Amino acid sequence: MTSETRPVLFQAKLESHYAQRVEQQRAGAAVLKNEVLEKTQQIEQLSDEIAELRKALQVARQQGPVPRVTLPAADANGEAAAALAEKEKDLERIRKATAQQLAEFEMVKRSLMRDLQNRCEKVVELEMALDESRELYSTAVKAVNSKAQQKKMAFLERNLEQLTNIQKQLVEQNASLKKEVAVCERKLSTRNDRISSLEVMLQEAQERLASQSGKFEQQLGAVRERLEQARMQQQQQQQQQQGPGQSQLLQTHPPHGFELGYGRIAKPLRGRGAAPVTTQGIKM
């Protein structure tokens, strides 16, 4: 999403939200207006009924109490007097009922007027809220259309793209590092196994070398003893064959060939096992 399309989408969303809110407020105002009209019609009907009742009450008051007719035969006719008394009672009941109905109508009228006033106040509040919404919409449109806001949005979009690219790189590096760590761990485990096996082999070789060195020392001591014995035997034989002067000379200065022959002793190389002991000039 480019920097040019982002403000357009934001403006479209803001316009749709504003239109929905205006429609809701208009619908609420229309409902309230219909209710106000109904209440006014009811008030008018009640006012008409109250006026009719007042007219009837005034007519009844203007007529006044029914005069009693004094005829010579009135005392004798008790039924006519009873009828007149009954009519007077009916008229009094009608007056009381009319007064009660008037009081009830007044109470209903007051409640309807209070309700109407409250609804009118709500309509005024809705109109004020609608005006505030229009002002907010106009300020938001101005803020969106401003160049500074567009530059800020472009800067934020560039930063967001850079952060997404860095995140992708970090994810890829993390995956590759995990693979390398797994490979290195396998190599390290194999190397540790190899080192442990080599250490075991070295220990075994050292033990074999120590045993072979002991055997070689024993063999060397035995060879030296045999050389000493052979030298003593040869000196004795030469003393027996030659005179006493030459025997003393041989004891002090032995022959050169004999000394060189018995002086050559081969030692084994370290780490390759004990080599066979070789001597020159000795016949076993």
C-alpha angles and dihedrals in degrees: 000000000000128000092251097055095046096069090043092055091046091051091049092051091048092050093049091049091048092048091050092050092048091050091050092050092046091050091049091048091050091051091049091048091052090050090049090052091050091049092049090051090050090049091051091050091049090047090053091049091048090050091051091048091049090051091050090048092050091049090050091049092048091053090054125191116336108256117239113241113226108205126164090247096044095095090052094048104066094167094066091052092049091050092052092049091050091051091051090052091049091050091051092050090050090052092050093047090049092051091049092049090049090053091049091048090051091052092048090048092052092049091048091050091051090048091048091050092050092050092048089052090051090051090052091049091050091051090050091049089049090053091049090050090052091051091049090049092051092049091047091050090050091049092049093048094048117109094227090056091049091051090049091050091049091050091049091048091052091049090048092051091048091049092049091050091048090049091052091049092049091049091050092046091048091052092048091046091051090053091048091048091052091050092047091049090053091048091047092050091050090046091050090050090049091048092049091049091048091050090052090048091047091051090049091048091049090051091049090047092051091050091046091048090053091049091048092051090051091049091046091051091050091049091050091051090050091048091051091049091048091049092051091048092050092049091050091050092050091048090053094048097044135046128273094260095055092044090059090049091051091050092052096037114024119197117282095232093052093050094049093044095053094041097066110092121161117220122204120250115251114259098017101081130260113313119216115268112246126195131183123218095019121112111200 
